[in-house]
Amino acid sequence: MKKNRSVVNVCRNVHELEEPLNEFNRIVSALDLEKLGSSQIPKLNEFRVLIDNVQISVSKVVAGHVISNQDTFIDLARVPRDLTCILIMPEGINLPLVHTFSNNSEFWAELNKACNVLSDMVEGVLVFASIYADSFLIESNESLVNKVDELVLQVAKNSRSTSELELINEAIKEANSTVNKSERSVHKAIEDIDHEVSSSKQSLSDFRISLESDMRGEAEQLKMDAKESIYRELANTKKQLEEVVELSEHYKEKFESLYDEMKTMYGIAGDGKLADYNNKQAEVERKAADELRTKGIYWLGLPILVTGLFIVHFMLSSSELTFEWILTRFLSISISASIAVYLLKESANHRSKENIYRQRGTQLATIGSYLKDFTDEKEKMRVKSELVSTFYSFHNGKADTSNVPDPNAQIKEVVALSKSLSKIVPTYRTTALQPDKESYYSSKRGSDSDYSGQHTSTNGNSTTGNTANSRTVHSHNNMKY
């Protein structure tokens, strides 16, 4: 089988291009290629063409694992130039991004890194391929020479015809021509690669120098502009702050003055309100005291009426005045007067509360002017602390009820008096007398009458004496304790 003599089978190091190509394709996949290709901006169209050329040229070599012919070699030699053109694209171009990157700056940084790696790998493969191609052509040439020698020997041995020799010579010439053509193509490709590499390096160096100069100038200009802007803003801000401080001081003085006035007004209003409240409460207590006092006076008429009835009853009746009669009537009058006494005590209690509320109202109405005389704040606080116990304490004082009669005290006095009288005056009860005592008194009365009859001559007043004795016994029998 006749072999294709234009194939340069370079298999070594071609697989090294696969990883940089995948990284390049990953970064480029973030672009919206449809928008990039349909854009009206020439730079974007050129950018899309350069990306397609790089992907096609490198993918062809990676897919075949071999540089199969001169055209493939030359296309691969153009890849570093295309990558350089991509790198020198202005970063200010707004590229249509789809995903992965948040902004153009991040995309350009990753793309520059991937382009540099891919360019270095392609240049390395080209250099290795050129060296490998030279050695391959030399080996091929030597192989062809050996075959020619073998053919010559074979022709000489077999004494072949002149036509066969001519064919062999033509084949030798064709082989030599192919070898020479391949050598010229390889040398030309190497020269083109060296030229492209040197041109790219020079372009990158010039672009770097120009870019550094422009960036340095822009940075200095931006720095100066930023300083001027900052100084100008600081001056304006300082001026505004001074104006705000002056305005705040002005409003502070006005607010403090207004606050003092409001404090004074609210203090006066608060003291007046509290004084008015205490005065109103004092009026309530006064009305309650007057009402209870009126009712108590009315209820006093009951014991007075009962007393009058007892006196009239005593005067109209023929019964004698006894201690039991007096004590019973006295207790009845005292019990009937207890309601009036309770009402009068409650009236006195409300009258006391009225006096307390009126005093507080007067004190609250005058406390503002009183505290103004104290210039020291500590002294004011001490006076206020002392006044707290007056205004905000629970009143435990008892009302003055000395002018109201106390039935309990009167009953105690009557009981003590009755005990004293019981020790002095002997008492008898007719209901408690026994039958023998009655016979004793009757016999005594008989003896007394005999004795009085026997001494009629000596005492002319015996009748009078018997009458007195009978009255005495009768009075003793009727006396009750």
Tab-separated table of C-alpha atoms in Angstrom, residues 42-477:
chain	number	residue	atom	x	y	z
A	42	PRO	CA	-16.789	45.541	15.081
A	43	LYS	CA	-14.606	44.776	18.077
A	44	LEU	CA	-17.132	42.241	19.386
A	45	ASN	CA	-17.387	40.519	15.981
A	46	GLU	CA	-13.608	40.321	15.724
A	47	PHE	CA	-13.483	38.951	19.274
A	48	ARG	CA	-15.958	36.185	18.314
A	49	VAL	CA	-13.896	35.268	15.170
A	50	LEU	CA	-10.666	35.033	17.175
A	51	ILE	CA	-12.283	32.753	19.751
A	52	ASP	CA	-13.677	30.466	16.994
A	53	ASN	CA	-10.264	30.252	15.228
A	54	VAL	CA	-8.504	29.262	18.444
A	55	GLN	CA	-11.107	26.645	19.351
A	56	ILE	CA	-11.156	25.085	15.827
A	57	SER	CA	-7.375	24.982	15.350
A	58	VAL	CA	-6.541	23.514	18.750
A	59	SER	CA	-9.545	21.144	18.807
A	60	LYS	CA	-8.492	19.661	15.435
A	61	VAL	CA	-5.050	18.749	16.765
A	62	VAL	CA	-6.390	17.473	20.117
A	63	ALA	CA	-9.093	15.376	18.441
A	64	GLY	CA	-6.645	13.756	15.965
A	65	HIS	CA	-3.783	13.356	18.468
A	66	VAL	CA	-1.459	14.250	15.560
A	67	ILE	CA	-0.365	17.121	13.339
A	68	SER	CA	-1.445	15.411	10.144
A	69	ASN	CA	-0.350	17.879	7.452
A	70	GLN	CA	1.179	21.249	6.734
A	71	ASP	CA	-2.116	23.130	6.914
A	72	THR	CA	-2.798	21.823	10.419
A	73	PHE	CA	0.687	22.855	11.487
A	74	ILE	CA	0.280	26.342	10.014
A	75	ASP	CA	-3.203	26.770	11.596
A	76	LEU	CA	-1.763	25.759	14.954
A	77	ALA	CA	1.067	28.256	14.401
A	78	ARG	CA	-1.545	31.058	14.081
A	79	VAL	CA	-3.075	30.251	17.491
A	80	PRO	CA	-0.521	32.264	19.592
A	81	ARG	CA	-1.133	35.284	17.361
A	82	ASP	CA	-4.920	34.983	17.797
A	83	LEU	CA	-4.514	34.598	21.573
A	84	THR	CA	-2.340	37.721	21.623
A	85	CYS	CA	-5.043	39.643	19.727
A	86	ILE	CA	-7.576	38.478	22.311
A	87	LEU	CA	-5.343	39.650	25.159
A	88	ILE	CA	-4.827	43.135	23.722
A	89	MET	CA	-8.569	43.704	23.369
A	90	PRO	CA	-9.672	46.723	25.480
A	91	GLU	CA	-11.104	45.631	28.809
A	92	GLY	CA	-13.617	48.451	28.641
A	93	ILE	CA	-15.737	46.516	26.133
A	94	ASN	CA	-18.981	45.451	27.757
A	95	LEU	CA	-19.200	41.718	26.999
A	96	PRO	CA	-22.547	39.875	27.227
A	97	LEU	CA	-22.040	37.429	30.113
A	98	VAL	CA	-24.447	34.586	30.793
A	99	HIS	CA	-23.351	33.163	34.141
A	100	THR	CA	-20.363	32.231	36.332
A	101	PHE	CA	-18.807	35.708	36.510
A	102	SER	CA	-20.314	38.676	38.300
A	103	ASN	CA	-18.614	41.365	36.198
A	104	ASN	CA	-16.300	41.926	33.193
A	105	SER	CA	-13.201	42.534	35.319
A	106	GLU	CA	-13.348	39.072	36.846
A	107	PHE	CA	-13.976	37.517	33.397
A	108	TRP	CA	-11.021	39.354	31.820
A	109	ALA	CA	-8.680	38.268	34.596
A	110	GLU	CA	-9.595	34.576	34.142
A	111	LEU	CA	-9.473	34.864	30.325
A	112	ASN	CA	-5.983	36.430	30.358
A	113	LYS	CA	-4.729	33.653	32.565
A	114	ALA	CA	-6.220	30.897	30.341
A	115	CYS	CA	-4.924	32.552	27.119
A	116	ASN	CA	-1.385	32.792	28.497
A	117	VAL	CA	-1.376	29.120	29.550
A	118	LEU	CA	-2.823	27.930	26.210
A	119	SER	CA	-0.395	30.098	24.199
A	120	ASP	CA	2.605	28.727	26.098
A	121	MET	CA	1.457	25.138	25.560
A	122	VAL	CA	0.814	25.689	21.818
A	123	GLU	CA	4.236	27.272	21.348
A	124	GLY	CA	5.834	24.355	23.160
A	125	VAL	CA	3.998	21.829	20.954
A	126	LEU	CA	5.029	23.749	17.817
A	127	VAL	CA	8.669	23.848	18.842
A	128	PHE	CA	8.628	20.145	19.666
A	129	ALA	CA	6.747	19.395	16.418
A	130	SER	CA	9.280	21.315	14.344
A	131	ILE	CA	12.181	19.464	15.941
A	132	TYR	CA	10.353	16.166	15.603
A	133	ALA	CA	9.479	16.966	11.961
A	134	ASP	CA	13.133	17.619	11.109
A	135	SER	CA	14.216	14.324	12.579
A	136	PHE	CA	11.266	12.592	10.899
A	137	LEU	CA	12.163	14.030	7.506
A	138	ILE	CA	15.791	13.079	7.939
A	139	GLU	CA	14.798	9.543	8.853
A	140	SER	CA	12.386	9.445	5.931
A	141	ASN	CA	15.112	10.686	3.593
A	142	GLU	CA	17.559	8.096	4.825
A	143	SER	CA	14.874	5.431	4.472
A	144	LEU	CA	14.188	6.518	0.896
A	145	VAL	CA	17.911	6.543	0.078
A	146	ASN	CA	18.275	3.054	1.455
A	147	LYS	CA	15.285	1.912	-0.550
A	148	VAL	CA	16.761	3.494	-3.665
A	149	ASP	CA	20.046	1.748	-3.060
A	150	GLU	CA	18.204	-1.506	-2.593
A	151	LEU	CA	16.267	-0.913	-5.778
A	152	VAL	CA	19.477	-0.108	-7.686
A	153	LEU	CA	21.107	-3.241	-6.417
A	154	GLN	CA	18.002	-5.212	-7.229
A	155	VAL	CA	17.890	-3.706	-10.714
A	156	ALA	CA	21.549	-4.405	-11.215
A	157	LYS	CA	21.139	-7.946	-10.078
A	158	ASN	CA	18.087	-8.633	-12.130
A	159	SER	CA	19.363	-6.655	-15.114
A	160	ARG	CA	16.132	-4.942	-15.524
A	161	SER	CA	15.352	-2.792	-18.427
A	162	THR	CA	16.167	0.832	-18.834
A	163	SER	CA	12.536	1.756	-18.466
A	164	GLU	CA	12.441	0.329	-14.993
A	165	LEU	CA	15.574	2.265	-14.149
A	166	GLU	CA	13.969	5.405	-15.449
A	167	LEU	CA	10.947	4.695	-13.304
A	168	ILE	CA	13.224	4.152	-10.354
A	169	ASN	CA	15.063	7.382	-11.097
A	170	GLU	CA	11.749	9.203	-11.361
A	171	ALA	CA	10.703	7.702	-8.068
A	172	ILE	CA	13.968	8.783	-6.532
A	173	LYS	CA	13.532	12.284	-7.906
A	174	GLU	CA	9.977	12.414	-6.662
A	175	ALA	CA	11.105	11.253	-3.228
A	176	ASN	CA	13.891	13.787	-3.174
A	177	SER	CA	11.500	16.496	-4.333
A	178	THR	CA	8.996	15.541	-1.623
A	179	VAL	CA	11.712	15.544	1.013
A	180	ASN	CA	13.034	18.904	-0.147
A	181	LYS	CA	9.523	20.350	-0.277
A	182	SER	CA	8.780	19.042	3.208
A	183	GLU	CA	12.017	20.462	4.528
A	184	ARG	CA	11.275	23.835	2.961
A	185	SER	CA	7.743	23.783	4.390
A	186	VAL	CA	9.023	22.885	7.867
A	187	HIS	CA	11.706	25.550	7.762
A	188	LYS	CA	9.204	28.092	6.514
A	189	ALA	CA	6.772	27.134	9.238
A	190	ILE	CA	9.506	27.422	11.853
A	191	GLU	CA	10.486	30.825	10.467
A	192	ASP	CA	6.843	31.909	10.502
A	193	ILE	CA	6.474	30.692	14.089
A	194	ASP	CA	9.618	32.514	15.191
A	195	HIS	CA	8.468	35.613	13.382
A	196	GLU	CA	5.013	35.430	14.894
A	197	VAL	CA	6.412	34.785	18.365
A	198	SER	CA	8.882	37.675	18.145
A	199	SER	CA	6.190	39.935	16.672
A	200	SER	CA	3.764	38.964	19.395
A	201	LYS	CA	6.354	39.522	22.093
A	202	GLN	CA	7.239	42.896	20.650
A	203	SER	CA	3.568	43.841	20.371
A	204	LEU	CA	2.926	42.706	23.930
A	205	SER	CA	5.973	44.590	25.181
A	206	ASP	CA	4.939	47.773	23.366
A	207	PHE	CA	1.353	47.359	24.547
A	208	ARG	CA	2.508	46.743	28.115
A	209	ILE	CA	4.753	49.817	28.080
A	210	SER	CA	1.989	51.949	26.562
A	211	LEU	CA	-0.588	50.528	28.930
A	212	GLU	CA	1.641	51.100	31.979
A	213	SER	CA	2.322	54.664	30.856
A	214	ASP	CA	-1.346	55.362	30.243
A	215	MET	CA	-2.363	53.729	33.522
A	216	ARG	CA	0.311	55.658	35.402
A	217	GLY	CA	-0.883	58.904	33.881
A	218	GLU	CA	-4.517	58.052	34.535
A	219	ALA	CA	-3.687	57.029	38.096
A	220	GLU	CA	-1.856	60.282	38.764
A	221	GLN	CA	-4.682	62.275	37.218
A	222	LEU	CA	-7.288	60.327	39.213
A	223	LYS	CA	-5.222	60.789	42.338
A	224	MET	CA	-5.025	64.549	41.836
A	225	ASP	CA	-8.722	64.752	40.987
A	226	ALA	CA	-9.619	62.614	44.005
A	227	LYS	CA	-7.503	64.787	46.318
A	228	GLU	CA	-9.057	67.980	44.989
A	229	SER	CA	-12.532	66.500	45.255
A	230	ILE	CA	-11.890	65.218	48.784
A	231	TYR	CA	-10.428	68.559	49.919
A	232	ARG	CA	-13.357	70.385	48.354
A	233	GLU	CA	-15.886	68.026	49.996
A	234	LEU	CA	-14.092	68.315	53.326
A	235	ALA	CA	-14.181	72.095	53.148
A	236	ASN	CA	-17.890	72.061	52.277
A	237	THR	CA	-18.609	69.493	54.977
A	238	LYS	CA	-16.665	71.499	57.565
A	239	LYS	CA	-18.578	74.617	56.634
A	240	GLN	CA	-21.887	72.775	56.835
A	241	LEU	CA	-20.929	71.259	60.191
A	242	GLU	CA	-20.051	74.675	61.558
A	243	GLU	CA	-23.403	75.994	60.376
A	244	VAL	CA	-25.172	72.988	61.919
A	245	VAL	CA	-23.284	73.500	65.203
A	246	GLU	CA	-24.227	77.181	65.293
A	247	LEU	CA	-27.829	76.350	64.464
A	248	SER	CA	-27.910	73.580	67.067
A	249	GLU	CA	-26.505	75.922	69.722
A	250	HIS	CA	-29.148	78.488	68.813
A	251	TYR	CA	-31.951	75.925	69.004
A	252	LYS	CA	-30.455	74.511	72.184
A	253	GLU	CA	-30.636	77.891	73.888
A	254	LYS	CA	-34.201	78.402	72.663
A	255	PHE	CA	-35.177	74.887	73.746
A	256	GLU	CA	-33.653	75.333	77.202
A	257	SER	CA	-35.484	78.633	77.618
A	258	LEU	CA	-38.733	77.077	76.413
A	259	TYR	CA	-38.155	74.043	78.646
A	260	ASP	CA	-37.677	76.253	81.714
A	261	GLU	CA	-40.855	78.156	80.871
A	262	MET	CA	-42.804	74.938	80.332
A	263	LYS	CA	-41.382	73.470	83.522
A	264	THR	CA	-42.477	76.554	85.448
A	265	MET	CA	-45.917	76.529	83.812
A	266	TYR	CA	-46.440	72.802	84.385
A	267	GLY	CA	-45.199	73.161	87.975
A	268	ILE	CA	-47.664	75.967	88.648
A	269	ALA	CA	-50.453	74.088	86.881
A	270	GLY	CA	-49.606	70.871	88.735
A	271	ASP	CA	-49.530	72.565	92.140
A	272	GLY	CA	-52.769	74.405	91.366
A	273	LYS	CA	-54.420	71.189	90.185
A	274	LEU	CA	-53.397	69.335	93.334
A	275	ALA	CA	-54.483	72.240	95.521
A	276	ASP	CA	-57.826	72.364	93.721
A	277	TYR	CA	-58.267	68.607	94.181
A	278	ASN	CA	-57.550	68.835	97.924
A	279	ASN	CA	-59.953	71.765	98.272
A	280	LYS	CA	-62.671	69.795	96.467
A	281	GLN	CA	-62.073	66.807	98.735
A	282	ALA	CA	-62.233	69.106	101.757
A	283	GLU	CA	-65.673	70.330	100.563
A	284	VAL	CA	-66.812	66.694	100.227
A	285	GLU	CA	-65.651	65.951	103.784
A	286	ARG	CA	-67.340	69.143	105.080
A	287	LYS	CA	-70.656	68.202	103.487
A	288	ALA	CA	-70.440	64.679	104.929
A	289	ALA	CA	-69.592	66.088	108.402
A	290	ASP	CA	-72.491	68.559	108.292
A	291	GLU	CA	-74.913	65.878	107.151
A	292	LEU	CA	-73.815	63.435	109.872
A	293	ARG	CA	-73.906	66.150	112.535
A	294	THR	CA	-77.436	67.132	111.527
A	295	LYS	CA	-78.588	63.519	111.685
A	296	GLY	CA	-76.842	63.039	115.051
A	297	ILE	CA	-78.606	66.070	116.494
A	298	TYR	CA	-81.920	64.709	115.248
A	299	TRP	CA	-81.185	61.337	116.832
A	300	LEU	CA	-80.389	63.100	120.146
A	301	GLY	CA	-84.054	63.976	120.328
A	302	LEU	CA	-84.830	60.251	120.950
A	303	PRO	CA	-83.041	59.950	124.346
A	304	ILE	CA	-84.434	63.393	125.305
A	305	LEU	CA	-87.959	62.200	124.474
A	306	VAL	CA	-87.436	58.925	126.348
A	307	THR	CA	-86.130	60.847	129.363
A	308	GLY	CA	-89.187	63.123	129.305
A	309	LEU	CA	-91.503	60.120	129.111
A	310	PHE	CA	-89.753	58.460	132.076
A	311	ILE	CA	-90.103	61.651	134.147
A	312	VAL	CA	-93.788	62.019	133.259
A	313	HIS	CA	-94.373	58.334	134.048
A	314	PHE	CA	-92.672	58.674	137.412
A	315	MET	CA	-94.608	61.774	138.287
A	316	LEU	CA	-97.941	60.209	137.355
A	317	SER	CA	-97.266	56.825	138.970
A	318	SER	CA	-97.400	56.154	142.735
A	319	SER	CA	-94.330	53.895	142.752
A	320	GLU	CA	-91.353	54.791	144.829
A	321	LEU	CA	-88.038	55.891	143.319
A	322	THR	CA	-85.577	52.978	143.608
A	323	PHE	CA	-82.029	52.431	142.455
A	324	GLU	CA	-83.094	49.678	140.063
A	325	TRP	CA	-85.639	52.002	138.505
A	326	ILE	CA	-82.994	54.686	137.984
A	327	LEU	CA	-80.410	52.211	136.550
A	328	THR	CA	-82.893	50.663	134.103
A	329	ARG	CA	-84.032	54.038	132.805
A	330	PHE	CA	-80.463	55.288	132.542
A	331	LEU	CA	-79.361	52.290	130.452
A	332	SER	CA	-82.377	52.686	128.164
A	333	ILE	CA	-81.561	56.350	127.577
A	334	SER	CA	-77.845	55.535	126.963
A	335	ILE	CA	-78.631	52.788	124.435
A	336	SER	CA	-81.101	55.024	122.578
A	337	ALA	CA	-78.445	57.761	122.482
A	338	SER	CA	-75.720	55.422	121.021
A	339	ILE	CA	-76.880	56.043	117.414
A	340	ALA	CA	-76.618	59.794	117.852
A	341	VAL	CA	-73.196	59.388	119.511
A	342	TYR	CA	-71.938	57.252	116.559
A	343	LEU	CA	-73.168	59.807	114.022
A	344	LEU	CA	-71.566	62.699	115.918
A	345	LYS	CA	-68.236	60.822	116.115
A	346	GLU	CA	-68.316	60.148	112.377
A	347	SER	CA	-69.087	63.833	111.828
A	348	ALA	CA	-66.074	64.771	113.950
A	349	ASN	CA	-63.890	62.325	111.928
A	350	HIS	CA	-64.950	63.894	108.607
A	351	ARG	CA	-64.418	67.362	110.071
A	352	SER	CA	-60.840	66.341	110.920
A	353	LYS	CA	-60.257	65.095	107.364
A	354	GLU	CA	-61.681	68.376	106.036
A	355	ASN	CA	-59.100	70.302	108.048
A	356	ILE	CA	-56.283	68.036	106.704
A	357	TYR	CA	-57.311	68.497	103.037
A	358	ARG	CA	-57.703	72.257	103.478
A	359	GLN	CA	-54.219	72.473	104.986
A	360	ARG	CA	-52.773	70.453	102.088
A	361	GLY	CA	-54.550	72.630	99.523
A	362	THR	CA	-53.160	75.769	101.114
A	363	GLN	CA	-49.656	74.270	101.283
A	364	LEU	CA	-49.702	73.095	97.644
A	365	ALA	CA	-50.959	76.488	96.468
A	366	THR	CA	-48.043	78.248	98.157
A	367	ILE	CA	-45.260	75.631	97.817
A	368	GLY	CA	-43.956	77.038	94.516
A	369	SER	CA	-43.294	80.511	95.875
A	370	TYR	CA	-41.938	78.939	99.074
A	371	LEU	CA	-39.339	76.823	97.238
A	372	LYS	CA	-38.243	79.760	95.063
A	373	ASP	CA	-36.655	81.360	98.119
A	374	PHE	CA	-34.134	78.474	98.283
A	375	THR	CA	-31.211	79.050	95.915
A	376	ASP	CA	-29.341	75.879	96.822
A	377	GLU	CA	-30.624	72.769	94.989
A	378	LYS	CA	-29.556	70.503	97.851
A	379	GLU	CA	-31.578	72.554	100.275
A	380	LYS	CA	-34.569	72.344	97.931
A	381	MET	CA	-34.264	68.557	97.759
A	382	ARG	CA	-34.066	68.340	101.552
A	383	VAL	CA	-37.209	70.458	101.940
A	384	LYS	CA	-39.030	68.383	99.290
A	385	SER	CA	-38.026	65.174	101.075
A	386	GLU	CA	-39.464	66.522	104.319
A	387	LEU	CA	-42.677	67.562	102.564
A	388	VAL	CA	-43.141	64.080	101.097
A	389	SER	CA	-44.174	62.724	104.484
A	390	THR	CA	-46.824	65.447	104.686
A	391	PHE	CA	-48.394	65.085	101.244
A	392	TYR	CA	-47.908	61.382	100.504
A	393	SER	CA	-48.324	59.645	103.887
A	394	PHE	CA	-51.332	57.789	105.306
A	395	HIS	CA	-53.170	59.761	107.980
A	396	ASN	CA	-53.492	57.650	111.135
A	397	GLY	CA	-54.578	60.438	113.482
A	398	LYS	CA	-57.855	60.115	115.412
A	399	ALA	CA	-60.551	62.751	115.325
A	400	ASP	CA	-61.185	64.921	118.391
A	401	THR	CA	-64.436	63.568	119.943
A	402	SER	CA	-64.064	65.103	123.400
A	403	ASN	CA	-67.268	67.126	122.937
A	404	VAL	CA	-69.308	63.981	122.106
A	405	PRO	CA	-70.783	62.035	125.094
A	406	ASP	CA	-69.341	58.527	125.530
A	407	PRO	CA	-71.995	55.971	126.731
A	408	ASN	CA	-69.349	53.383	127.545
A	409	ALA	CA	-67.578	55.723	129.930
A	410	GLN	CA	-70.883	56.710	131.543
A	411	ILE	CA	-71.916	53.060	132.019
A	412	LYS	CA	-68.570	52.321	133.656
A	413	GLU	CA	-69.045	55.265	136.019
A	414	VAL	CA	-72.582	54.065	136.927
A	415	VAL	CA	-71.322	50.521	137.596
A	416	ALA	CA	-68.550	51.860	139.824
A	417	LEU	CA	-71.049	54.058	141.700
A	418	SER	CA	-73.447	51.140	142.217
A	419	LYS	CA	-70.659	49.006	143.630
A	420	SER	CA	-69.794	51.774	146.106
A	421	LEU	CA	-73.411	52.195	147.165
A	422	SER	CA	-73.880	48.446	147.625
A	423	LYS	CA	-71.143	48.481	150.245
A	424	ILE	CA	-72.823	51.313	152.198
A	425	VAL	CA	-76.614	50.686	151.890
A	426	PRO	CA	-78.010	47.166	152.819
A	427	THR	CA	-80.329	45.789	150.203
A	428	TYR	CA	-83.182	43.276	150.349
A	429	ARG	CA	-85.359	41.599	147.824
A	430	THR	CA	-88.983	40.719	148.643
A	431	THR	CA	-88.827	37.870	146.172
A	432	ALA	CA	-85.822	36.382	147.943
A	433	LEU	CA	-87.420	36.253	151.433
A	434	GLN	CA	-87.933	32.748	152.925
A	435	PRO	CA	-91.024	31.690	154.945
A	436	ASP	CA	-89.118	31.570	158.260
A	437	LYS	CA	-87.898	35.115	157.724
A	438	GLU	CA	-91.474	36.294	157.162
A	439	SER	CA	-92.592	34.549	160.367
A	440	TYR	CA	-89.626	36.109	162.095
A	441	TYR	CA	-90.586	39.572	160.965
A	442	SER	CA	-94.277	38.987	161.865
A	443	SER	CA	-93.358	37.734	165.361
A	444	LYS	CA	-91.037	40.647	165.772
A	445	ARG	CA	-93.753	42.999	164.788
A	446	GLY	CA	-96.035	41.347	167.426
A	447	SER	CA	-93.424	41.613	170.138
A	448	ASP	CA	-92.827	45.172	169.230
A	449	SER	CA	-96.519	45.961	169.526
A	450	ASP	CA	-96.700	44.202	172.966
A	451	TYR	CA	-93.652	46.025	174.060
A	452	SER	CA	-95.086	49.292	172.904
A	453	GLY	CA	-98.420	48.534	174.750
A	454	GLN	CA	-96.628	47.783	178.000
A	455	HIS	CA	-94.758	51.023	177.911
A	456	THR	CA	-97.659	53.208	176.960
A	457	SER	CA	-97.375	55.055	180.180
A	458	THR	CA	-93.719	55.806	179.783
A	459	ASN	CA	-93.713	56.727	176.173
A	460	GLY	CA	-96.683	58.635	175.022
A	461	ASN	CA	-95.501	58.420	171.411
A	462	SER	CA	-95.682	54.635	171.083
A	463	THR	CA	-98.237	54.789	168.370
A	464	THR	CA	-96.005	57.014	166.417
A	465	GLY	CA	-93.097	54.653	167.013
A	466	ASN	CA	-95.048	51.630	165.766
A	467	THR	CA	-96.094	53.471	162.698
A	468	ALA	CA	-92.497	54.421	161.987
A	469	ASN	CA	-91.338	50.856	162.494
A	470	SER	CA	-93.977	49.500	160.155
A	471	ARG	CA	-92.959	52.049	157.505
A	472	THR	CA	-89.363	51.096	157.956
A	473	VAL	CA	-90.080	47.408	157.438
A	474	HIS	CA	-92.258	48.207	154.480
A	475	SER	CA	-89.619	50.339	152.925
A	476	HIS	CA	-87.043	47.625	153.429
A	477	ASN	CA	-89.294	45.052	151.863
